[in-house]
Amino acid sequence: MTEGSFDLYYWPNIPGRGEFVRLALEEAGASYRDVARLPESEGGGVPALLAVLRGERGRPLPFAPPVLVVDGRLVAQVANILQVLAPRLGLAPESEPLRTEALQHQLTIADFVAEVHDTHHPIGSGAYYEEQKAEAKRRAEQFLSSRLPKFMHYFESLLDENGGRYMVGSSLTAVDLSMFQVVRGLEYAFPNAWKHFAASVPKLVQLADDVSRRPNVAAYLASPRRLAFNEDGIFRRYPELDEA
């Protein structure tokens, strides 16, 4: 079940880290505003997001988006947002030990997403990709040969040990939705590498397919609310960084 309405603040033109929050809201059929995607005349746009980051919309001051307004307070960091949000949306396990486990997995996903980002910005996020292409090539090679298998085989083992259908507990949680986004992001960013790797994580592939067919998720994916992966986000497709 859902409780109340929510305001999400994130960059308006990329799925990025905000997508992990959007997927939970959409699966639950929650009422929310993606504020920076609203016209400035309606209090939206990038200025609204920047005002939040300057502390003009409340406390505690967030370091970076996404930021979700919950009961009038600001909550930042994807794993933290989902820890607060998922129980309200019916997307958290019932028991406290399993909720702690879900948070653990969500934090590991956040670690992995940061490593994906570093494949195209290994030197610094303030520099353009074109200014660090040589370093990005080396970083991507190491990521595809070592880090991707280490993380994804770990996630596959979690899914397998939990019965193969859900990452934690006995019903869909925000962790499953986040894993869907990770799988789809890897398919986009590294299509050649993923084509060769996917067979080693069949349960994750099946999980992503199952999530994509859930009625609310499927409707969202087909709607203009779903932002396509692009070369301004975390999962970027640069052929020179992908395995042949």
PDB file of C-alpha atoms in Angstrom:
ATOM      1  CA  MET A   1       0.000   0.000   0.000  1.00  0.00           C
ATOM      2  CA  THR A   2       1.078   3.608  -0.449  1.00  0.00           C
ATOM      3  CA  GLU A   3       0.971   6.464   2.014  1.00  0.00           C
ATOM      4  CA  GLY A   4       0.752  10.091   0.957  1.00  0.00           C
ATOM      5  CA  SER A   5       2.451  11.902  -1.885  1.00  0.00           C
ATOM      6  CA  PHE A   6       6.144  12.463  -2.467  1.00  0.00           C
ATOM      7  CA  ASP A   7       8.366  15.051  -4.139  1.00  0.00           C
ATOM      8  CA  LEU A   8      11.446  13.651  -5.882  1.00  0.00           C
ATOM      9  CA  TYR A   9      14.326  15.941  -6.820  1.00  0.00           C
ATOM     10  CA  TYR A  10      16.770  14.712  -9.433  1.00  0.00           C
ATOM     11  CA  TRP A  11      18.372  15.890 -12.671  1.00  0.00           C
ATOM     12  CA  PRO A  12      15.594  16.099 -15.267  1.00  0.00           C
ATOM     13  CA  ASN A  13      17.256  14.545 -18.327  1.00  0.00           C
ATOM     14  CA  ILE A  14      18.914  11.378 -17.043  1.00  0.00           C
ATOM     15  CA  PRO A  15      17.692   8.224 -15.299  1.00  0.00           C
ATOM     16  CA  GLY A  16      20.820   8.082 -13.121  1.00  0.00           C
ATOM     17  CA  ARG A  17      20.468   7.311  -9.437  1.00  0.00           C
ATOM     18  CA  GLY A  18      17.021   8.851  -9.396  1.00  0.00           C
ATOM     19  CA  GLU A  19      15.702   5.911 -11.398  1.00  0.00           C
ATOM     20  CA  PHE A  20      16.127   3.538  -8.463  1.00  0.00           C
ATOM     21  CA  VAL A  21      13.671   5.693  -6.526  1.00  0.00           C
ATOM     22  CA  ARG A  22      11.314   6.217  -9.463  1.00  0.00           C
ATOM     23  CA  LEU A  23      10.991   2.474 -10.011  1.00  0.00           C
ATOM     24  CA  ALA A  24       9.846   1.929  -6.431  1.00  0.00           C
ATOM     25  CA  LEU A  25       7.312   4.747  -6.658  1.00  0.00           C
ATOM     26  CA  GLU A  26       6.004   3.530 -10.005  1.00  0.00           C
ATOM     27  CA  GLU A  27       5.726  -0.141  -8.994  1.00  0.00           C
ATOM     28  CA  ALA A  28       3.701   0.884  -5.948  1.00  0.00           C
ATOM     29  CA  GLY A  29       1.471   3.249  -7.912  1.00  0.00           C
ATOM     30  CA  ALA A  30       2.458   6.037  -5.527  1.00  0.00           C
ATOM     31  CA  SER A  31       1.544   9.661  -6.048  1.00  0.00           C
ATOM     32  CA  TYR A  32       4.713  11.684  -6.624  1.00  0.00           C
ATOM     33  CA  ARG A  33       6.099  14.693  -8.436  1.00  0.00           C
ATOM     34  CA  ASP A  34       9.381  14.497 -10.344  1.00  0.00           C
ATOM     35  CA  VAL A  35       9.924  18.137  -9.526  1.00  0.00           C
ATOM     36  CA  ALA A  36      12.856  19.078 -11.761  1.00  0.00           C
ATOM     37  CA  ARG A  37      10.951  17.735 -14.773  1.00  0.00           C
ATOM     38  CA  LEU A  38       8.083  20.141 -14.141  1.00  0.00           C
ATOM     39  CA  PRO A  39       8.031  23.569 -15.829  1.00  0.00           C
ATOM     40  CA  GLU A  40       9.735  26.347 -13.918  1.00  0.00           C
ATOM     41  CA  SER A  41       6.407  28.177 -13.991  1.00  0.00           C
ATOM     42  CA  GLU A  42       5.054  25.386 -11.782  1.00  0.00           C
ATOM     43  CA  GLY A  43       7.943  25.528  -9.345  1.00  0.00           C
ATOM     44  CA  GLY A  44       9.989  22.908 -11.160  1.00  0.00           C
ATOM     45  CA  GLY A  45      13.051  22.741 -13.366  1.00  0.00           C
ATOM     46  CA  VAL A  46      16.704  22.655 -12.393  1.00  0.00           C
ATOM     47  CA  PRO A  47      16.343  25.822 -10.250  1.00  0.00           C
ATOM     48  CA  ALA A  48      14.039  23.901  -7.909  1.00  0.00           C
ATOM     49  CA  LEU A  49      16.614  21.131  -7.577  1.00  0.00           C
ATOM     50  CA  LEU A  50      19.448  23.575  -6.948  1.00  0.00           C
ATOM     51  CA  ALA A  51      17.396  25.285  -4.263  1.00  0.00           C
ATOM     52  CA  VAL A  52      17.126  21.958  -2.447  1.00  0.00           C
ATOM     53  CA  LEU A  53      20.876  21.411  -2.719  1.00  0.00           C
ATOM     54  CA  ARG A  54      21.476  24.894  -1.277  1.00  0.00           C
ATOM     55  CA  GLY A  55      19.357  24.069   1.740  1.00  0.00           C
ATOM     56  CA  GLU A  56      16.499  26.391   0.802  1.00  0.00           C
ATOM     57  CA  ARG A  57      13.833  23.687   1.052  1.00  0.00           C
ATOM     58  CA  GLY A  58      14.655  22.223   4.427  1.00  0.00           C
ATOM     59  CA  ARG A  59      17.074  20.083   6.340  1.00  0.00           C
ATOM     60  CA  PRO A  60      19.168  18.036   6.641  1.00  0.00           C
ATOM     61  CA  LEU A  61      21.234  19.485   3.814  1.00  0.00           C
ATOM     62  CA  PRO A  62      21.708  16.837   1.098  1.00  0.00           C
ATOM     63  CA  PHE A  63      25.114  16.299  -0.468  1.00  0.00           C
ATOM     64  CA  ALA A  64      23.733  15.375  -3.902  1.00  0.00           C
ATOM     65  CA  PRO A  65      20.524  14.188  -5.552  1.00  0.00           C
ATOM     66  CA  PRO A  66      18.356  12.205  -5.539  1.00  0.00           C
ATOM     67  CA  VAL A  67      16.445  13.791  -2.690  1.00  0.00           C
ATOM     68  CA  LEU A  68      12.968  12.746  -1.618  1.00  0.00           C
ATOM     69  CA  VAL A  69      10.672  14.853   0.545  1.00  0.00           C
ATOM     70  CA  VAL A  70       9.016  12.538   3.077  1.00  0.00           C
ATOM     71  CA  ASP A  71       6.699  13.989   5.715  1.00  0.00           C
ATOM     72  CA  GLY A  72       8.211  17.409   5.136  1.00  0.00           C
ATOM     73  CA  ARG A  73      11.809  16.325   5.654  1.00  0.00           C
ATOM     74  CA  LEU A  74      14.554  15.744   3.122  1.00  0.00           C
ATOM     75  CA  VAL A  75      15.939  12.245   2.665  1.00  0.00           C
ATOM     76  CA  ALA A  76      18.983  11.709   0.430  1.00  0.00           C
ATOM     77  CA  GLN A  77      21.162   8.798  -0.756  1.00  0.00           C
ATOM     78  CA  VAL A  78      19.415   6.044  -2.728  1.00  0.00           C
ATOM     79  CA  ALA A  79      19.777   3.283  -0.144  1.00  0.00           C
ATOM     80  CA  ASN A  80      18.629   5.607   2.632  1.00  0.00           C
ATOM     81  CA  ILE A  81      15.663   6.835   0.599  1.00  0.00           C
ATOM     82  CA  LEU A  82      14.560   3.290  -0.159  1.00  0.00           C
ATOM     83  CA  GLN A  83      15.031   2.259   3.471  1.00  0.00           C
ATOM     84  CA  VAL A  84      12.500   4.947   4.424  1.00  0.00           C
ATOM     85  CA  LEU A  85      10.263   4.627   1.379  1.00  0.00           C
ATOM     86  CA  ALA A  86       9.992   0.882   0.768  1.00  0.00           C
ATOM     87  CA  PRO A  87       8.015   0.014   3.934  1.00  0.00           C
ATOM     88  CA  ARG A  88       5.465   2.695   3.062  1.00  0.00           C
ATOM     89  CA  LEU A  89       5.091   1.260  -0.432  1.00  0.00           C
ATOM     90  CA  GLY A  90       4.857  -2.406   0.514  1.00  0.00           C
ATOM     91  CA  LEU A  91       8.290  -3.017  -0.986  1.00  0.00           C
ATOM     92  CA  ALA A  92      10.201  -4.018   2.141  1.00  0.00           C
ATOM     93  CA  PRO A  93      10.441  -7.347   3.942  1.00  0.00           C
ATOM     94  CA  GLU A  94       8.281  -7.715   7.038  1.00  0.00           C
ATOM     95  CA  SER A  95      10.962  -8.581   9.597  1.00  0.00           C
ATOM     96  CA  GLU A  96      13.672  -6.271  10.883  1.00  0.00           C
ATOM     97  CA  PRO A  97      16.497  -8.747  10.123  1.00  0.00           C
ATOM     98  CA  LEU A  98      15.368  -9.001   6.503  1.00  0.00           C
ATOM     99  CA  ARG A  99      15.037  -5.216   6.235  1.00  0.00           C
ATOM    100  CA  THR A 100      18.620  -4.940   7.422  1.00  0.00           C
ATOM    101  CA  GLU A 101      19.617  -7.486   4.787  1.00  0.00           C
ATOM    102  CA  ALA A 102      17.765  -5.510   2.124  1.00  0.00           C
ATOM    103  CA  LEU A 103      19.653  -2.364   3.135  1.00  0.00           C
ATOM    104  CA  GLN A 104      22.930  -4.272   2.951  1.00  0.00           C
ATOM    105  CA  HIS A 105      22.165  -5.368  -0.611  1.00  0.00           C
ATOM    106  CA  GLN A 106      21.030  -1.872  -1.586  1.00  0.00           C
ATOM    107  CA  LEU A 107      24.303  -0.415  -0.340  1.00  0.00           C
ATOM    108  CA  THR A 108      26.273  -2.994  -2.320  1.00  0.00           C
ATOM    109  CA  ILE A 109      24.301  -2.046  -5.419  1.00  0.00           C
ATOM    110  CA  ALA A 110      25.255   1.583  -4.763  1.00  0.00           C
ATOM    111  CA  ASP A 111      28.919   0.563  -4.583  1.00  0.00           C
ATOM    112  CA  PHE A 112      28.604  -1.232  -7.910  1.00  0.00           C
ATOM    113  CA  VAL A 113      26.841   1.689  -9.582  1.00  0.00           C
ATOM    114  CA  ALA A 114      29.711   3.954  -8.502  1.00  0.00           C
ATOM    115  CA  GLU A 115      32.170   1.600 -10.202  1.00  0.00           C
ATOM    116  CA  VAL A 116      30.076   1.644 -13.380  1.00  0.00           C
ATOM    117  CA  HIS A 117      30.258   5.440 -13.360  1.00  0.00           C
ATOM    118  CA  ASP A 118      34.033   5.307 -12.987  1.00  0.00           C
ATOM    119  CA  THR A 119      34.414   3.369 -16.239  1.00  0.00           C
ATOM    120  CA  HIS A 120      33.776   6.593 -18.155  1.00  0.00           C
ATOM    121  CA  HIS A 121      34.957   9.098 -15.544  1.00  0.00           C
ATOM    122  CA  PRO A 122      37.933   7.440 -13.814  1.00  0.00           C
ATOM    123  CA  ILE A 123      39.851  10.670 -13.222  1.00  0.00           C
ATOM    124  CA  GLY A 124      37.122  13.043 -12.124  1.00  0.00           C
ATOM    125  CA  SER A 125      33.439  13.734 -12.633  1.00  0.00           C
ATOM    126  CA  GLY A 126      34.205  17.388 -13.270  1.00  0.00           C
ATOM    127  CA  ALA A 127      36.127  16.615 -16.473  1.00  0.00           C
ATOM    128  CA  TYR A 128      34.608  15.561 -19.785  1.00  0.00           C
ATOM    129  CA  TYR A 129      34.832  11.954 -20.904  1.00  0.00           C
ATOM    130  CA  GLU A 130      36.885  13.089 -23.901  1.00  0.00           C
ATOM    131  CA  GLU A 131      39.534  14.416 -21.506  1.00  0.00           C
ATOM    132  CA  GLN A 132      40.047  11.005 -19.883  1.00  0.00           C
ATOM    133  CA  LYS A 133      39.430   8.508 -22.672  1.00  0.00           C
ATOM    134  CA  ALA A 134      42.733   6.667 -22.304  1.00  0.00           C
ATOM    135  CA  GLU A 135      42.229   6.218 -18.573  1.00  0.00           C
ATOM    136  CA  ALA A 136      38.597   5.239 -19.153  1.00  0.00           C
ATOM    137  CA  LYS A 137      39.659   2.525 -21.578  1.00  0.00           C
ATOM    138  CA  ARG A 138      41.962   0.997 -18.973  1.00  0.00           C
ATOM    139  CA  ARG A 139      39.355   1.320 -16.244  1.00  0.00           C
ATOM    140  CA  ALA A 140      36.632  -0.264 -18.384  1.00  0.00           C
ATOM    141  CA  GLU A 141      38.865  -3.194 -19.287  1.00  0.00           C
ATOM    142  CA  GLN A 142      39.537  -3.849 -15.617  1.00  0.00           C
ATOM    143  CA  PHE A 143      35.871  -3.414 -14.760  1.00  0.00           C
ATOM    144  CA  LEU A 144      34.684  -5.898 -17.385  1.00  0.00           C
ATOM    145  CA  SER A 145      37.329  -8.495 -16.614  1.00  0.00           C
ATOM    146  CA  SER A 146      37.212  -8.310 -12.827  1.00  0.00           C
ATOM    147  CA  ARG A 147      34.733  -6.045 -11.087  1.00  0.00           C
ATOM    148  CA  LEU A 148      31.605  -6.824 -13.103  1.00  0.00           C
ATOM    149  CA  PRO A 149      31.987 -10.601 -12.605  1.00  0.00           C
ATOM    150  CA  LYS A 150      32.770 -10.173  -8.913  1.00  0.00           C
ATOM    151  CA  PHE A 151      29.677  -8.089  -8.193  1.00  0.00           C
ATOM    152  CA  MET A 152      27.225  -9.793 -10.518  1.00  0.00           C
ATOM    153  CA  HIS A 153      28.192 -13.324  -9.509  1.00  0.00           C
ATOM    154  CA  TYR A 154      27.747 -12.235  -5.901  1.00  0.00           C
ATOM    155  CA  PHE A 155      24.266 -10.904  -6.657  1.00  0.00           C
ATOM    156  CA  GLU A 156      23.468 -14.108  -8.557  1.00  0.00           C
ATOM    157  CA  SER A 157      24.508 -16.162  -5.519  1.00  0.00           C
ATOM    158  CA  LEU A 158      22.234 -14.112  -3.252  1.00  0.00           C
ATOM    159  CA  LEU A 159      19.317 -14.702  -5.572  1.00  0.00           C
ATOM    160  CA  ASP A 160      20.075 -18.401  -5.886  1.00  0.00           C
ATOM    161  CA  GLU A 161      20.387 -18.887  -2.123  1.00  0.00           C
ATOM    162  CA  ASN A 162      17.045 -17.127  -1.621  1.00  0.00           C
ATOM    163  CA  GLY A 163      15.186 -19.480  -3.946  1.00  0.00           C
ATOM    164  CA  GLY A 164      15.876 -17.773  -7.262  1.00  0.00           C
ATOM    165  CA  ARG A 165      12.857 -15.487  -7.474  1.00  0.00           C
ATOM    166  CA  TYR A 166      13.558 -12.547  -5.133  1.00  0.00           C
ATOM    167  CA  MET A 167      16.755 -11.019  -3.801  1.00  0.00           C
ATOM    168  CA  VAL A 168      15.536 -10.989  -0.194  1.00  0.00           C
ATOM    169  CA  GLY A 169      12.441 -12.347   1.501  1.00  0.00           C
ATOM    170  CA  SER A 170       9.502 -14.028  -0.203  1.00  0.00           C
ATOM    171  CA  SER A 171       8.020 -11.146  -2.192  1.00  0.00           C
ATOM    172  CA  LEU A 172       9.122  -8.279  -4.413  1.00  0.00           C
ATOM    173  CA  THR A 173      11.190  -5.584  -2.713  1.00  0.00           C
ATOM    174  CA  ALA A 174      12.953  -2.418  -3.793  1.00  0.00           C
ATOM    175  CA  VAL A 175      16.139  -4.472  -4.102  1.00  0.00           C
ATOM    176  CA  ASP A 176      14.611  -6.474  -6.961  1.00  0.00           C
ATOM    177  CA  LEU A 177      13.610  -3.275  -8.740  1.00  0.00           C
ATOM    178  CA  SER A 178      17.130  -1.916  -8.320  1.00  0.00           C
ATOM    179  CA  MET A 179      18.649  -5.105  -9.727  1.00  0.00           C
ATOM    180  CA  PHE A 180      16.372  -4.751 -12.746  1.00  0.00           C
ATOM    181  CA  GLN A 181      17.803  -1.279 -13.369  1.00  0.00           C
ATOM    182  CA  VAL A 182      21.366  -2.552 -12.993  1.00  0.00           C
ATOM    183  CA  VAL A 183      20.831  -5.368 -15.491  1.00  0.00           C
ATOM    184  CA  ARG A 184      19.172  -3.095 -18.030  1.00  0.00           C
ATOM    185  CA  GLY A 185      21.910  -0.515 -17.554  1.00  0.00           C
ATOM    186  CA  LEU A 186      24.646  -3.046 -18.219  1.00  0.00           C
ATOM    187  CA  GLU A 187      22.800  -4.275 -21.305  1.00  0.00           C
ATOM    188  CA  TYR A 188      22.790  -0.711 -22.588  1.00  0.00           C
ATOM    189  CA  ALA A 189      26.305   0.363 -21.645  1.00  0.00           C
ATOM    190  CA  PHE A 190      28.189  -2.823 -22.507  1.00  0.00           C
ATOM    191  CA  PRO A 191      26.068  -4.758 -25.033  1.00  0.00           C
ATOM    192  CA  ASN A 192      28.925  -6.854 -26.392  1.00  0.00           C
ATOM    193  CA  ALA A 193      30.370  -7.733 -23.004  1.00  0.00           C
ATOM    194  CA  TRP A 194      26.927  -8.432 -21.583  1.00  0.00           C
ATOM    195  CA  LYS A 195      26.055 -10.715 -24.481  1.00  0.00           C
ATOM    196  CA  HIS A 196      28.942 -12.967 -23.469  1.00  0.00           C
ATOM    197  CA  PHE A 197      28.486 -12.576 -19.724  1.00  0.00           C
ATOM    198  CA  ALA A 198      24.718 -12.905 -19.270  1.00  0.00           C
ATOM    199  CA  ALA A 199      24.692 -16.705 -19.467  1.00  0.00           C
ATOM    200  CA  SER A 200      26.669 -16.827 -16.223  1.00  0.00           C
ATOM    201  CA  VAL A 201      23.922 -14.990 -14.295  1.00  0.00           C
ATOM    202  CA  PRO A 202      20.706 -16.591 -15.593  1.00  0.00           C
ATOM    203  CA  LYS A 203      18.703 -15.915 -12.451  1.00  0.00           C
ATOM    204  CA  LEU A 204      19.466 -12.196 -12.556  1.00  0.00           C
ATOM    205  CA  VAL A 205      18.475 -12.103 -16.213  1.00  0.00           C
ATOM    206  CA  GLN A 206      15.204 -13.833 -15.353  1.00  0.00           C
ATOM    207  CA  LEU A 207      14.599 -11.484 -12.430  1.00  0.00           C
ATOM    208  CA  ALA A 208      15.014  -8.458 -14.691  1.00  0.00           C
ATOM    209  CA  ASP A 209      12.614  -9.938 -17.225  1.00  0.00           C
ATOM    210  CA  ASP A 210      10.074 -10.740 -14.509  1.00  0.00           C
ATOM    211  CA  VAL A 211      10.242  -7.203 -13.118  1.00  0.00           C
ATOM    212  CA  SER A 212       9.825  -5.699 -16.584  1.00  0.00           C
ATOM    213  CA  ARG A 213       6.561  -7.613 -17.018  1.00  0.00           C
ATOM    214  CA  ARG A 214       4.954  -6.450 -13.794  1.00  0.00           C
ATOM    215  CA  PRO A 215       1.906  -4.385 -14.826  1.00  0.00           C
ATOM    216  CA  ASN A 216       2.897  -1.107 -13.172  1.00  0.00           C
ATOM    217  CA  VAL A 217       6.524  -1.381 -14.240  1.00  0.00           C
ATOM    218  CA  ALA A 218       5.574  -2.319 -17.804  1.00  0.00           C
ATOM    219  CA  ALA A 219       3.213   0.661 -18.002  1.00  0.00           C
ATOM    220  CA  TYR A 220       5.930   2.943 -16.670  1.00  0.00           C
ATOM    221  CA  LEU A 221       8.544   1.640 -19.112  1.00  0.00           C
ATOM    222  CA  ALA A 222       6.171   2.375 -21.993  1.00  0.00           C
ATOM    223  CA  SER A 223       5.391   5.885 -20.748  1.00  0.00           C
ATOM    224  CA  PRO A 224       7.192   9.208 -21.296  1.00  0.00           C
ATOM    225  CA  ARG A 225       7.978   9.231 -17.580  1.00  0.00           C
ATOM    226  CA  ARG A 226      10.675   6.605 -18.186  1.00  0.00           C
ATOM    227  CA  LEU A 227      13.865   8.337 -19.283  1.00  0.00           C
ATOM    228  CA  ALA A 228      16.013   6.453 -21.762  1.00  0.00           C
ATOM    229  CA  PHE A 229      19.599   5.593 -20.948  1.00  0.00           C
ATOM    230  CA  ASN A 230      21.897   8.197 -22.474  1.00  0.00           C
ATOM    231  CA  GLU A 231      25.455   9.473 -22.476  1.00  0.00           C
ATOM    232  CA  ASP A 232      24.864  11.954 -19.672  1.00  0.00           C
ATOM    233  CA  GLY A 233      23.907   9.342 -17.087  1.00  0.00           C
ATOM    234  CA  ILE A 234      25.654   6.590 -15.156  1.00  0.00           C
ATOM    235  CA  PHE A 235      25.239   3.789 -17.692  1.00  0.00           C
ATOM    236  CA  ARG A 236      26.766   5.205 -20.889  1.00  0.00           C
ATOM    237  CA  ARG A 237      27.368   3.452 -24.177  1.00  0.00           C
ATOM    238  CA  TYR A 238      30.816   4.148 -25.565  1.00  0.00           C
ATOM    239  CA  PRO A 239      31.724   1.383 -28.049  1.00  0.00           C
ATOM    240  CA  GLU A 240      35.430   1.838 -27.393  1.00  0.00           C
ATOM    241  CA  LEU A 241      34.870   0.824 -23.755  1.00  0.00           C
ATOM    242  CA  ASP A 242      32.951  -2.339 -24.646  1.00  0.00           C
ATOM    243  CA  GLU A 243      34.466  -5.708 -25.405  1.00  0.00           C
ATOM    244  CA  ALA A 244      34.402  -6.850 -29.011  1.00  0.00           C
TER     245      ALA A 244
END
